[in-house]
mmCIF file of C-alpha atoms in Angstrom:
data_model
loop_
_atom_site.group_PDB
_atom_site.id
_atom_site.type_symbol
_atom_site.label_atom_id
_atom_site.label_comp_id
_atom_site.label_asym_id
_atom_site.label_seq_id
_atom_site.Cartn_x
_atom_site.Cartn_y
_atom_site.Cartn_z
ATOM 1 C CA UNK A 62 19.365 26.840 -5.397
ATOM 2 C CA UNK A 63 18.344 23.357 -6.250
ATOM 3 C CA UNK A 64 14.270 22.937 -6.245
ATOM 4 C CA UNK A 65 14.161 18.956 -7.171
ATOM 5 C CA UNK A 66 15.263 18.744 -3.677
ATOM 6 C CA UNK A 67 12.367 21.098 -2.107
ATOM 7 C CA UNK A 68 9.055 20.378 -2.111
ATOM 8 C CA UNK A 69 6.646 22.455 -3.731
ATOM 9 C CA UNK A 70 3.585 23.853 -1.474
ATOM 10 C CA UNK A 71 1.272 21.658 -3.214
ATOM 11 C CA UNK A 72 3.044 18.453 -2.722
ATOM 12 C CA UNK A 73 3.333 19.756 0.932
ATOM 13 C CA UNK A 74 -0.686 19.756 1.428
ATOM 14 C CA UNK A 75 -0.774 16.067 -0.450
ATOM 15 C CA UNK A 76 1.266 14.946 2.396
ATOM 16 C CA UNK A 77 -1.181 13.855 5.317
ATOM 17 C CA UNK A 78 -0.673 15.958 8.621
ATOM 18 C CA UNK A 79 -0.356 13.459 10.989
ATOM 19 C CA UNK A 80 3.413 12.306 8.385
ATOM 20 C CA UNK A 81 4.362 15.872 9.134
ATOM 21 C CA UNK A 82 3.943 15.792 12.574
ATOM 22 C CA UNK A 83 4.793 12.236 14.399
ATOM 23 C CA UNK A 84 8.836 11.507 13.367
ATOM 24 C CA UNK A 85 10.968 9.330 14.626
ATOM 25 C CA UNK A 86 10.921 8.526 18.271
ATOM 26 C CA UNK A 87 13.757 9.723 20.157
ATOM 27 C CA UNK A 88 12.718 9.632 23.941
ATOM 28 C CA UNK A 89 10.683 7.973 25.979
ATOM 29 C CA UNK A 90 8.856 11.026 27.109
ATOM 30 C CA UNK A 91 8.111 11.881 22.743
ATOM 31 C CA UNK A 92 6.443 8.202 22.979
ATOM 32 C CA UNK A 93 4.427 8.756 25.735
ATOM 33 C CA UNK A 94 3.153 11.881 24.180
ATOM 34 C CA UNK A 95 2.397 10.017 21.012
ATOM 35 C CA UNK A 96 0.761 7.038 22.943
ATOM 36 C CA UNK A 97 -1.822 9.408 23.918
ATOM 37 C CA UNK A 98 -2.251 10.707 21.014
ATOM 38 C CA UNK A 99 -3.049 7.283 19.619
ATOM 39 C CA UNK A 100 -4.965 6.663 22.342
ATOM 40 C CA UNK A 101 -7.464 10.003 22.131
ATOM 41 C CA UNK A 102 -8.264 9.219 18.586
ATOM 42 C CA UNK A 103 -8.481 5.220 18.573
ATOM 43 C CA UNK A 104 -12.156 5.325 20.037
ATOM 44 C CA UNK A 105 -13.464 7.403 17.732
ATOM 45 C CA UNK A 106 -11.664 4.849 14.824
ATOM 46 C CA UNK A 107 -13.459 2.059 16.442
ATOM 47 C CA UNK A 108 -17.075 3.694 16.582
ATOM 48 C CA UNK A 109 -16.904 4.880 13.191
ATOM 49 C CA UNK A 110 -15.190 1.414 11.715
ATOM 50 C CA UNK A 111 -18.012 -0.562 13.347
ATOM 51 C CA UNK A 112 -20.769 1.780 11.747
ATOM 52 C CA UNK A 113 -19.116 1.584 8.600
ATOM 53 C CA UNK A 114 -18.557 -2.096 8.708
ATOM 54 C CA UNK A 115 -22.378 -2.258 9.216
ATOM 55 C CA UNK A 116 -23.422 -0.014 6.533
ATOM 56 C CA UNK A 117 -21.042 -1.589 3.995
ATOM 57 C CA UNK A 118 -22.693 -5.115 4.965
ATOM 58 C CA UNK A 119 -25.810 -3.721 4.324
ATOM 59 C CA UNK A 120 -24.812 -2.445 0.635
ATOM 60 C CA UNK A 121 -23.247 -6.026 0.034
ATOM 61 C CA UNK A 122 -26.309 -7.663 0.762
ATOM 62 C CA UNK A 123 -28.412 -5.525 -1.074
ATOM 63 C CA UNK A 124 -26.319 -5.435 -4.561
ATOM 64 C CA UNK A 125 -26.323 -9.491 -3.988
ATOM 65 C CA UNK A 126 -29.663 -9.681 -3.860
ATOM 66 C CA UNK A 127 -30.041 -7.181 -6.685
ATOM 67 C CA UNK A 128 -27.875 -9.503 -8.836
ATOM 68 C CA UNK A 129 -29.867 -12.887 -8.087
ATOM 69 C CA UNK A 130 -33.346 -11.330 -9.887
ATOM 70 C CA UNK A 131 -34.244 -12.009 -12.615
ATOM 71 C CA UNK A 132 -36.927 -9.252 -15.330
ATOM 72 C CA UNK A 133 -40.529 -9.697 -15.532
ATOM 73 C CA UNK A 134 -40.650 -12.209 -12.007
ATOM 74 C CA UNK A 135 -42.060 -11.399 -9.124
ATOM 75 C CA UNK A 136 -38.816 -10.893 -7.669
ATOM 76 C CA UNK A 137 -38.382 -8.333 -9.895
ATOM 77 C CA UNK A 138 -40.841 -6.747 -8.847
ATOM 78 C CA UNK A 139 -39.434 -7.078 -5.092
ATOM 79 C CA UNK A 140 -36.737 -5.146 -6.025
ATOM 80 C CA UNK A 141 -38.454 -2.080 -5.672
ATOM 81 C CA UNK A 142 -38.202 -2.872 -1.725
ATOM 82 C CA UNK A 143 -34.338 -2.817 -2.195
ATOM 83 C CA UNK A 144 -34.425 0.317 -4.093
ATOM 84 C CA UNK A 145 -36.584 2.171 -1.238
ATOM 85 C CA UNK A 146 -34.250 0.633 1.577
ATOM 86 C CA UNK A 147 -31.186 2.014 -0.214
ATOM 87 C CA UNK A 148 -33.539 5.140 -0.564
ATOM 88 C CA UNK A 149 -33.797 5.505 3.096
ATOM 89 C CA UNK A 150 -30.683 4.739 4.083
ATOM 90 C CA UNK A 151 -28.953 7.548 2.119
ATOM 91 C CA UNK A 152 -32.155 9.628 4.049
ATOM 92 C CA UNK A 153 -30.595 8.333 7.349
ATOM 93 C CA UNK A 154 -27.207 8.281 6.910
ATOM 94 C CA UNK A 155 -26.576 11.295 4.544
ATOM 95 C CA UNK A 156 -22.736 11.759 6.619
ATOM 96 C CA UNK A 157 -21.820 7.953 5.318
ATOM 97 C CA UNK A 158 -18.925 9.131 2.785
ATOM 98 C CA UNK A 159 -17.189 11.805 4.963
ATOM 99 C CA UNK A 160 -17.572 9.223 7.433
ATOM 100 C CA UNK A 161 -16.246 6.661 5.988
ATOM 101 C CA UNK A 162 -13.000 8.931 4.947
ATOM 102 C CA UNK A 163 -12.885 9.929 8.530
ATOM 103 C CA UNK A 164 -12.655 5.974 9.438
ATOM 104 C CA UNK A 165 -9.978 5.765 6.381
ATOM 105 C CA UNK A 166 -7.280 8.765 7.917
ATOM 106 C CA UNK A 167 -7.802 7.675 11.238
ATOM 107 C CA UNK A 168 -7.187 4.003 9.751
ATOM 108 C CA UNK A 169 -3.546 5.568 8.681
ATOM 109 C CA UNK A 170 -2.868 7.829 11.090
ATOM 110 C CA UNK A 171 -3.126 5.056 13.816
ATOM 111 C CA UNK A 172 -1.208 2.532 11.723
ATOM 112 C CA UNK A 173 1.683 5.126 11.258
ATOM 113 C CA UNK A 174 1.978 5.861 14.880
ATOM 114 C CA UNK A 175 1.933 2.658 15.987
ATOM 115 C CA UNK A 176 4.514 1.981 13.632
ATOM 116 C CA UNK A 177 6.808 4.341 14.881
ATOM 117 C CA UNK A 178 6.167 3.436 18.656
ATOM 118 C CA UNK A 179 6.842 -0.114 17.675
ATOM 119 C CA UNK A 180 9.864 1.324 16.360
ATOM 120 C CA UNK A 181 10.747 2.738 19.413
ATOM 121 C CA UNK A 182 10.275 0.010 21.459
#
């Protein structure tokens, strides 16, 4: 038997679930089915984009201000502020990363099944 042509079990978990299940459309009843699926997972993509969004302002802000002072200045010395803000934000927010993959699948799960409804259609 030919193996190039089968995939291996660990290139099978590299592939993303949602590629494995949602294929081609082929009725209108299989696009329905995948329209709610879109649907019960967009709102949690759009709670978790907007808290990311925020948090990832935050971090801009706070590395641009980091980058505008200047040793020995009073300033300087202000940083310390920005330090403990960072501080207690990882305190507060200590789910950001698995969070912000969360946003990222969801991100290309939606895209690909919108893809293929658009397809459909």
């Amino acid at each position: 038997s030919d193996t190039r042509s089968q995939p291996s079990s660990s290139s099978l978990a590299e592939i993303p679930d949602y590629l494995r299940k949602y294929h081609t459309i082929r009725s209108a009843e299989q696009c329905r089915s995948y329209e709610a699926a879109f649907n019960a997972d967009y709102a949690e993509y759009r709670y978790l984009h907007a808290r990311i969004a925020g948090v990832s302002q935050k971090f801009i802000q706070l590395g641009a201000r980091m980058k505008t002072l200047k040793q020995g200045t009073e300033e300087h010395q202000a940083s310390t502020k920005i330090v403990y803000e960072y501080s207690h934000f990882k305190k507060s927010y200590p789910n950001y990363q698995q969070e912000k993959n969360r946003c990222e699948y969801l991100h290309q799960k939606l895209s690909h099944i919108k893809s293929l409804i658009l397809q459909f259609e």
